[in-house]
XYZ file of C-alpha atoms in Angstrom:
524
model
C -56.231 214.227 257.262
C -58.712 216.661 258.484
C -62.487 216.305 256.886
C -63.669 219.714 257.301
C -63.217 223.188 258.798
C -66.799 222.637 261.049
C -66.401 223.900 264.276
C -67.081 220.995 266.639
C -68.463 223.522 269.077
C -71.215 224.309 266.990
C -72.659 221.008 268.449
C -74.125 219.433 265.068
C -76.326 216.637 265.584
C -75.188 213.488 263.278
C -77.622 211.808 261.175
C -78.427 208.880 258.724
C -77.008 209.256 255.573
C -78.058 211.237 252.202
C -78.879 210.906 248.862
C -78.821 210.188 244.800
C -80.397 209.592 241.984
C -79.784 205.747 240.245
C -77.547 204.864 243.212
C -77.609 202.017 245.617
C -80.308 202.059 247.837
C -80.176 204.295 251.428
C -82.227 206.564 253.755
C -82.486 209.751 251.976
C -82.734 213.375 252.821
C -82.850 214.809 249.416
C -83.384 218.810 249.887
C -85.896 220.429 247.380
C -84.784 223.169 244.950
C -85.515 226.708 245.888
C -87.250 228.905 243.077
C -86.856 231.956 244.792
C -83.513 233.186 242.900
C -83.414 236.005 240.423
C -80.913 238.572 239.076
C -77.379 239.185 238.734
C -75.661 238.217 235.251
C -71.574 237.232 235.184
C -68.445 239.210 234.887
C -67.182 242.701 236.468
C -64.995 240.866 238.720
C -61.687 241.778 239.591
C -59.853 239.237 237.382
C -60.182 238.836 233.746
C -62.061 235.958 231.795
C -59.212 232.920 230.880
C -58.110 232.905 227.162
C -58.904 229.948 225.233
C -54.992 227.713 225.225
C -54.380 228.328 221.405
C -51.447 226.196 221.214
C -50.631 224.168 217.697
C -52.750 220.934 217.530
C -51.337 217.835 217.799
C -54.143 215.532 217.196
C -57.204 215.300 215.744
C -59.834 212.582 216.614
C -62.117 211.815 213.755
C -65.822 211.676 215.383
C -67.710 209.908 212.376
C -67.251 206.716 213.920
C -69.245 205.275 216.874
C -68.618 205.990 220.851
C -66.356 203.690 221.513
C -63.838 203.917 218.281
C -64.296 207.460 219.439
C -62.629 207.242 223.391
C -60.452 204.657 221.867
C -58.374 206.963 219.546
C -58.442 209.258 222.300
C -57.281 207.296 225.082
C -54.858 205.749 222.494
C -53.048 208.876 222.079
C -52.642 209.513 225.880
C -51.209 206.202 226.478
C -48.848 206.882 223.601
C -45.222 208.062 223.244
C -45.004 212.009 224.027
C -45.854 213.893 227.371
C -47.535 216.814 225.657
C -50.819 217.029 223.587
C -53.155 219.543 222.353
C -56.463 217.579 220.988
C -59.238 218.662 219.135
C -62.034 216.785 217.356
C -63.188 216.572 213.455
C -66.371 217.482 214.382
C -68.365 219.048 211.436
C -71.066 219.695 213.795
C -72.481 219.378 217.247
C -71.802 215.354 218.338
C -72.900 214.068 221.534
C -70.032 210.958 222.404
C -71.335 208.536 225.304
C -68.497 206.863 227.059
C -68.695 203.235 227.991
C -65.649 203.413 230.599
C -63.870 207.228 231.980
C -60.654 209.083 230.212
C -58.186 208.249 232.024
C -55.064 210.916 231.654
C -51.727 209.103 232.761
C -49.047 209.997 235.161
C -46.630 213.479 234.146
C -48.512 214.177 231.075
C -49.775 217.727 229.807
C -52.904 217.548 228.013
C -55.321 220.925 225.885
C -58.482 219.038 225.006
C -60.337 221.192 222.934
C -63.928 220.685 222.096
C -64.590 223.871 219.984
C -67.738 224.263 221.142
C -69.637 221.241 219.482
C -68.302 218.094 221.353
C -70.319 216.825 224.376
C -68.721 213.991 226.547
C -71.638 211.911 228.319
C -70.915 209.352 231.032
C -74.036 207.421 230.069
C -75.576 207.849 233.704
C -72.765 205.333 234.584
C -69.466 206.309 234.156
C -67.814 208.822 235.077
C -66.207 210.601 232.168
C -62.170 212.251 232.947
C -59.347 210.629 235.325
C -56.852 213.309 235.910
C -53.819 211.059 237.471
C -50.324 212.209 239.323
C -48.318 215.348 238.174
C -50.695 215.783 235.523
C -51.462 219.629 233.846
C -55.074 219.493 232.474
C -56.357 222.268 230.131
C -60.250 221.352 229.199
C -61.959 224.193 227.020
C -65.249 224.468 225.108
C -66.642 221.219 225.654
C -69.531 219.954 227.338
C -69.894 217.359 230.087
C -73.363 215.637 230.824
C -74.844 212.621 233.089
C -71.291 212.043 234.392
C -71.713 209.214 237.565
C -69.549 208.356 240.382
C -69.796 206.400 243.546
C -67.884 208.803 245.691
C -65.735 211.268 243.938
C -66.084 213.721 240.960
C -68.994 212.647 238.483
C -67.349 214.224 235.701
C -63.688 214.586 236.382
C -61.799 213.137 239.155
C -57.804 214.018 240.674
C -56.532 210.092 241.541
C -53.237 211.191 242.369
C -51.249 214.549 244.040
C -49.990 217.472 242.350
C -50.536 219.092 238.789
C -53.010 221.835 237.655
C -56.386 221.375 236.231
C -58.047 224.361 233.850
C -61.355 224.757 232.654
C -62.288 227.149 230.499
C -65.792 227.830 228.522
C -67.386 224.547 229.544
C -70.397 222.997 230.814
C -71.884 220.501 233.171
C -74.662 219.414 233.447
C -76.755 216.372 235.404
C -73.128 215.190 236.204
C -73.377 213.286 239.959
C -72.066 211.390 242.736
C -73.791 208.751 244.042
C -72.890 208.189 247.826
C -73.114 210.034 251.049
C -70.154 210.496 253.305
C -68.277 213.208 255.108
C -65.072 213.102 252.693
C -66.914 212.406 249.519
C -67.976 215.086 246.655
C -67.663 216.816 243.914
C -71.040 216.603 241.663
C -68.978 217.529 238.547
C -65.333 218.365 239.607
C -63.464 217.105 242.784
C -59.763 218.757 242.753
C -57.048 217.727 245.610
C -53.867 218.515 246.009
C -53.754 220.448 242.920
C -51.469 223.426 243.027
C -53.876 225.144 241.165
C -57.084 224.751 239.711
C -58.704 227.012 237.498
C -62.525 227.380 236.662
C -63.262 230.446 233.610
C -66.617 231.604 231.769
C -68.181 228.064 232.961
C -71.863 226.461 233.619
C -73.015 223.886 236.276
C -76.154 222.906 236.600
C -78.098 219.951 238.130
C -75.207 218.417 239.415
C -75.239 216.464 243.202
C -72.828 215.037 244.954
C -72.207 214.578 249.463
C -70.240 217.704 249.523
C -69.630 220.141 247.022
C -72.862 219.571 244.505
C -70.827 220.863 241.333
C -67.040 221.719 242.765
C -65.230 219.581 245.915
C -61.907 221.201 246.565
C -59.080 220.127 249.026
C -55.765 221.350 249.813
C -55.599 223.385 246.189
C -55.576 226.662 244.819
C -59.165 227.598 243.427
C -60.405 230.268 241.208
C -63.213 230.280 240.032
C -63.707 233.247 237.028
C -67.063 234.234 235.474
C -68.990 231.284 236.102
C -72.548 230.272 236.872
C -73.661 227.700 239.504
C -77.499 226.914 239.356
C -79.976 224.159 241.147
C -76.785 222.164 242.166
C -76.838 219.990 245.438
C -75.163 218.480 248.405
C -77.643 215.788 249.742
C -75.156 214.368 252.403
C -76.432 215.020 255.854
C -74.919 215.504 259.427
C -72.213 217.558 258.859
C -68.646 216.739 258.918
C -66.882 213.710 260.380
C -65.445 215.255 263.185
C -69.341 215.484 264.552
C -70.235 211.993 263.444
C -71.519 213.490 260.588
C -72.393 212.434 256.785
C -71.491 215.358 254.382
C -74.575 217.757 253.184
C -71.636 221.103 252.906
C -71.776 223.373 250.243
C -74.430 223.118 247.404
C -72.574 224.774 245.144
C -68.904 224.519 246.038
C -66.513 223.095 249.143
C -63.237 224.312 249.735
C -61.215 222.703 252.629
C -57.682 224.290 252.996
C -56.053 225.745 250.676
C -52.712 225.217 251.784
C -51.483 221.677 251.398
C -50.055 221.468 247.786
C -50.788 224.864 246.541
C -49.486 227.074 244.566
C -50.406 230.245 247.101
C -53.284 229.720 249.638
C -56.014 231.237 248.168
C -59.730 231.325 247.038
C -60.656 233.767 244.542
C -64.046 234.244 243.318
C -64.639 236.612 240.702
C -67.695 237.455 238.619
C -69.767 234.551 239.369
C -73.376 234.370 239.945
C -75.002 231.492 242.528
C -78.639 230.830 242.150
C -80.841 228.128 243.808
C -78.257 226.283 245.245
C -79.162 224.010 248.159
C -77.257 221.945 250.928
C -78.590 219.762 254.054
C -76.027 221.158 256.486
C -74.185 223.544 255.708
C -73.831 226.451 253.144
C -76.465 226.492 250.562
C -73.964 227.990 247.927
C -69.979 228.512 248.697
C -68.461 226.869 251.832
C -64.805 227.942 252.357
C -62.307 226.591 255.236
C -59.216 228.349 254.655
C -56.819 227.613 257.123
C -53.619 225.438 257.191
C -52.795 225.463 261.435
C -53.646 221.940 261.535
C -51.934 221.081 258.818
C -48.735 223.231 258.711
C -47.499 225.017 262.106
C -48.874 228.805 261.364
C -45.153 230.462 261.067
C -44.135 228.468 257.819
C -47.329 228.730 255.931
C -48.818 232.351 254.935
C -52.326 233.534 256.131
C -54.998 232.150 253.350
C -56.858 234.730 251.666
C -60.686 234.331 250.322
C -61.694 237.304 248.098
C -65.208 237.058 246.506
C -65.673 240.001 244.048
C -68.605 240.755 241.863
C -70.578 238.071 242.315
C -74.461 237.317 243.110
C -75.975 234.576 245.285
C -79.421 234.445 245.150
C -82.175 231.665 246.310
C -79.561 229.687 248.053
C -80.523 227.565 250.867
C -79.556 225.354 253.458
C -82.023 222.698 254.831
C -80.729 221.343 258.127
C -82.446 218.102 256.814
C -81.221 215.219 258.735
C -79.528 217.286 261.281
C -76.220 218.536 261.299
C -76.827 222.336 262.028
C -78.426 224.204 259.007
C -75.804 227.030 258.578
C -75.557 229.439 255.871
C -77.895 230.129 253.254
C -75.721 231.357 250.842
C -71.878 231.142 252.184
C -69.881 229.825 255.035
C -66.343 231.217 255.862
C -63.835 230.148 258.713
C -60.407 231.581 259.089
C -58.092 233.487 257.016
C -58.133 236.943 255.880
C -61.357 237.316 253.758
C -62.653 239.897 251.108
C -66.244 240.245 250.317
C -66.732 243.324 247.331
C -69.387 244.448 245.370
C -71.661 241.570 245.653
C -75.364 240.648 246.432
C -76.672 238.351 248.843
C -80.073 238.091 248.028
C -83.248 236.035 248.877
C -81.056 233.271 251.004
C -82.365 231.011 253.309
C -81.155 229.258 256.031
C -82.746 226.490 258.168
C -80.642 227.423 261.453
C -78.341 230.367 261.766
C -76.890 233.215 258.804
C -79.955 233.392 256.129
C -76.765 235.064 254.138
C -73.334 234.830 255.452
C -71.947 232.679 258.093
C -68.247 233.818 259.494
C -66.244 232.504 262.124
C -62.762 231.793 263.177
C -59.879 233.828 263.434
C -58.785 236.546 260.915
C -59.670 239.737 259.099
C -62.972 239.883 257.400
C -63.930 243.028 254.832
C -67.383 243.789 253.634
C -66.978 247.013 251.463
C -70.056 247.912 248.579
C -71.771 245.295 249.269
C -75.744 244.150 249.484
C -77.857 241.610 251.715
C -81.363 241.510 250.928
C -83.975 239.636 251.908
C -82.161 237.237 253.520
C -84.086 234.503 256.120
C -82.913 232.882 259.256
C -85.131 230.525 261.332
C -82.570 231.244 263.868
C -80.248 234.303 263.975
C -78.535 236.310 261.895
C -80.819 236.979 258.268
C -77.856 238.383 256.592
C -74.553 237.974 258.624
C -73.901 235.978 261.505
C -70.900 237.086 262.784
C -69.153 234.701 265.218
C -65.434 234.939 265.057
C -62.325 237.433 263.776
C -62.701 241.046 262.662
C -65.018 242.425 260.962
C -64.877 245.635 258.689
C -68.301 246.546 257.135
C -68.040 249.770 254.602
C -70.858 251.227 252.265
C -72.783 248.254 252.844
C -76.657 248.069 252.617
C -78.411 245.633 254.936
C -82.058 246.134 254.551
C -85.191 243.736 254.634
C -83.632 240.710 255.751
C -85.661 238.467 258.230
C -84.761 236.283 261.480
C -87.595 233.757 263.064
C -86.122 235.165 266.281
C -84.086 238.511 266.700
C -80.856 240.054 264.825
C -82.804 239.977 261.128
C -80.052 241.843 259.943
C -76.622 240.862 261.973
C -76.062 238.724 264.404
C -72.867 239.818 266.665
C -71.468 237.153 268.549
C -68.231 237.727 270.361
C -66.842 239.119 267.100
C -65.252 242.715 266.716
C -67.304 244.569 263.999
C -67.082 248.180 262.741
C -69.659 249.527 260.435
C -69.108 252.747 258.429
C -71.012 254.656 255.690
C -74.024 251.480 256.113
C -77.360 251.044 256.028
C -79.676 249.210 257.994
C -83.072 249.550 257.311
C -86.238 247.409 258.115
C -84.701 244.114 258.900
C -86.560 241.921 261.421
C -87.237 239.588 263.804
C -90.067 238.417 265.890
C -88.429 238.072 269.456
C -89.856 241.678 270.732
C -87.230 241.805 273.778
C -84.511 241.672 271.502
C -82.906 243.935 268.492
C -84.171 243.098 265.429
C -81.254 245.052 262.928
C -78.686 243.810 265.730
C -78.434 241.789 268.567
C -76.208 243.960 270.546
C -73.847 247.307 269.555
C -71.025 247.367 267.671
C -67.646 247.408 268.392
C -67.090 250.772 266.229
C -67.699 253.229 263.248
C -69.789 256.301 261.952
C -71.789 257.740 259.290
C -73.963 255.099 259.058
C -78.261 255.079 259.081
C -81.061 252.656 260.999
C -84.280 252.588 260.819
C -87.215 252.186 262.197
C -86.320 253.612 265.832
C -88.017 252.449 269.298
C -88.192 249.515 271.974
C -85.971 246.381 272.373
C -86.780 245.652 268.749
C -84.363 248.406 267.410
C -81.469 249.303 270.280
C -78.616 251.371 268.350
C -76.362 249.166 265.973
C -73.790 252.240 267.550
C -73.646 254.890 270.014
C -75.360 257.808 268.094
C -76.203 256.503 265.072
C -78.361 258.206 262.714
C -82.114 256.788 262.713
C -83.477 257.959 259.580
C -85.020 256.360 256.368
C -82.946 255.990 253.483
C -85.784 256.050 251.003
C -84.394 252.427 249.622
C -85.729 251.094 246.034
C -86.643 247.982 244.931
C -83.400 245.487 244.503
C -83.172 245.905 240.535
C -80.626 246.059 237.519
C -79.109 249.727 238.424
C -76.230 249.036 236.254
C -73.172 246.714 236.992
C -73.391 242.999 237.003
C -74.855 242.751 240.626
C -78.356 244.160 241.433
C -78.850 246.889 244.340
C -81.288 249.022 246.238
C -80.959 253.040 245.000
C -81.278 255.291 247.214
C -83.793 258.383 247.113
C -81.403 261.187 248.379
C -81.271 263.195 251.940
C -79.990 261.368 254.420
C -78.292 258.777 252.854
C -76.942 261.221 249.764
C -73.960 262.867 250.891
C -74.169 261.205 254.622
C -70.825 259.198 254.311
C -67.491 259.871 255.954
C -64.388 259.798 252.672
C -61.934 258.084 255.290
C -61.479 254.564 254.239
C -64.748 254.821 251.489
C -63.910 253.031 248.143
C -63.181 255.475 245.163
C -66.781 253.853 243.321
C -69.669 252.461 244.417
C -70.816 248.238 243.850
C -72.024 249.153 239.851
C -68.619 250.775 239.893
C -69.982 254.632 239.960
C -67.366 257.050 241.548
C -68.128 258.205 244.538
C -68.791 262.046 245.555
C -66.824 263.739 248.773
C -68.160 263.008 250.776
C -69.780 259.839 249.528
C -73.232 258.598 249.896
C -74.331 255.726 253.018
C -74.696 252.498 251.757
C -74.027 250.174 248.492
C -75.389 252.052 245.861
C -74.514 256.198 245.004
C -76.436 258.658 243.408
C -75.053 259.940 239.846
């Protein structure tokens, strides 16, 4: 089975392994946390919150007992008669049980475990804390998971077998870790495979570390991920992926590889989720997605995979490149598939090699529409979008202020088609003076769109007669919606837009005037 999606032409340089906290003893890069993020709240995302399951109860665990009598009556009642069970807890009050061995969930079982809001299931800085086994349908909601600990896989909740759906709604994890570095090894709180469907809603990570995947390792399963927040979580592998000798270090926040193998439909949805000071060694300091299934399943029985990110802020991410293994991505990597980027922020990002705020390659369609990168930092190329592979469709999207230790501050256009329409570039740079510093080289198509400043190498046209004007942008600040953007002033950028192919609102989800305004945001 594959490891990951990495391209082995990227040429990443393996390393020594990575890093834990009270785990056995090996060379460490452990990345620092980034304080740089800010902004953005959850919600406004294209799917709705998940109800809490209100099914009858079946059980009730008395908690006035200690730990152990505790996970005893629980575990008692899974590995009794009956495939279906809706648990709560007699809690009377916030309790704090600390496990002296995991949960474990058995084979073909259906399970609601229900905290209401007062139960908090520790691991004890040893254990890990929920075995989800074969053919198993998991509903966890309003409970809270803390100091979960794993060698390898899933510090709070681990999938030992195929198939079955896992659901988590309301809940929160916290300090929940793996302990060792690898290139197939991860998941800080939750690592799902083979699931035909797993469901994150209205949830909280935080603090949690793992190889790959700092709070959520994913593989061959349906993920959505719904209202959620993601903060100071880690993937201290280093290297990259095993295909390049590597050891792990891929998405701080979140891995996905394929989304094919066992799934439900192939797909990644993120809606209404905000990712702040995230940080990886490798690759993708937030979100890394590999959505493809050609190596898996021949291309003509398996459906294109489809990535749609909606809503959703990543700010302060970063990717270290500590220990080698490239340094891609400050905020989110994405290979293959059709892919749907709306109404989000990219903002404050950093990346330690290439794409301070998106990374895209391989084959497939690739949509950018009301969206903004700000402030985004490359020490190589590409600040905000490094775009290396499929087609690219960019539409009312404000680039501005982003930053590249060499040229293309604000995209980097390598090989890939990209059109650009009703977009503004303004004041991104670089410090290469022979080379653009808003883009590298022209794109493939588009109109109505505004760049600035003009003059030299530093600032060729993104397009053949392009409009160099400045947009008057504002501060990056709460203009309404759930994601921040940059206002614009008026004339140019009021009014400058083309209404073929603009969205019917703007990213805080004001309609738009014919014809519309350039850029993210739209005057009232």
């Amino acid at each position: 089975m594959r490891t990951t999606g990495l391209l082995a032409a990227l040429l990443l340089v393996p390393a020594c392994g990575g890093g834990g906290d009270d785990g056995p003893s090996w060379t460490a890069f452990f990345p620092p946390i980034p304080t740089s993020g800010t902004g953005g709240t959850v919600g406004g995302g294209f799917l709705a919150p998940l109800a809490i399951d209100g099914s009858a109860v079946t059980h009730t665990i008395p908690t006035a007992g200690d730990d152990a009598s505790v996970r005893t009556a629980l575990q008692g009642i899974l590995d009794g008669p009956g495939s279906s069970f809706v648990i709560n807890f007699d809690n009377g009050g916030p309790r704090t049980v600390v496990l002296s061995e995991q949960i474990r969930v058995p084979p073909n079982k259906a399970l609601v475990l229900d905290g209401q809001g007062t139960l908090t299931l520790s691991g004890g800085l040893n254990n890990r804390i929920l075995l989800k086994r074969f053919n198993t349908t998991v509903t966890l909601q309003r409970l809270t998971f803390v100091d979960g600990r794993a060698d390898d896989n899933g510090g709070a909740i681990e999938f030992e077998d195929w198939d079955g759906r896992l659901t988590v709604i309301d809940c929160v994890f916290t300090n929940c870790r793996t302990r060792n570095p690898g290139p197939d090894r991860g998941g800080g709180a939750i690592r799902a495979w083979g699931q035909r469907h797993t469901r994150i809603s209205g949830c909280v990570f935080t603090d949690c570390q793992a190889s790959n995947g700092g709070a959520v390792n994913s593989l061959g399963s349906q993920l959505t991920i719904i209202n959620s927040r993601f903060e100071r979580n880690v993937a201290f592998g280093t290297g990259g992926g095993a295909e390049v000798g590597g050891g792990g270090g891929i998405g701080g926040a979140v891995y996905i590889d394929n989304v094919h193998l066992n799934a439900d439909a192939p797909e990644f949805n993120l809606s209404g989720s905000v990712f702040r000071n995230n940080v990886a060694n490798a690759h993708a300091g937030a979100v890394f997605g590999y959505t493809t299934a050609e190596d898996v399943i021949p291309p003509d029985l398996a459906p294109v995979s489809l990535t749609r990110v909606d809503a959703c802020t990543f700010s302060g991410n970063q990717v270290t490149g500590q220990g080698g293994g490239g340094g891609h991505s400050g905020a989110f990597y994405s290979q293959n598939g059709t892919r749907v980027f709306e109404d989000s922020t990219f903002d404050g990002n950093v990346s330690a090699n290439v794409a301070g705020g998106v990374f895209v390659t391989g084959a497939g369609d690739v949509g950018f529409t009301n969206c903004t990168l700000r402030g985004n930092a490359a020490a190589g190329l590409g600040g905000a979008l490094f775009l290396s592979g499929g087609t690219t469709t960019l539409m009312n999207v404000t680039i501005a202020e982003n930053s590249s230790a060499l040229f293309a501050g604000g995209i980097f256009r390598g090989g890939a088609s990209v059109t650009m329409t009703n977009s503004l570039l303004q004041n991104n740079t670089g410090t290469d003076l022979f080379n653009g510093w808003n883009v590298n080289q022209a794109l493939s198509g588009g109109s109505n769109n505004l760049q600035w400043p003009q003059g030299g190498a530093t600032n060729p046209a993104a397009l053949p007669g392009i409009t160099f004007a400045n947009a008057g942008l504002q501060a990056l600040g709460a203009n309404g919606g759930n994601t921040r953007t940059m206002a614009i002033t008026g004339v140019p950028a009021a009014g400058g837009g083309t209404s073929t192919g603009a969205p019917s609102a703007d990213q805080r989800g004001q309609a738009r005037g014919n014809p519309p305004d350039v850029g993210a945001y739209e005057l009232p």
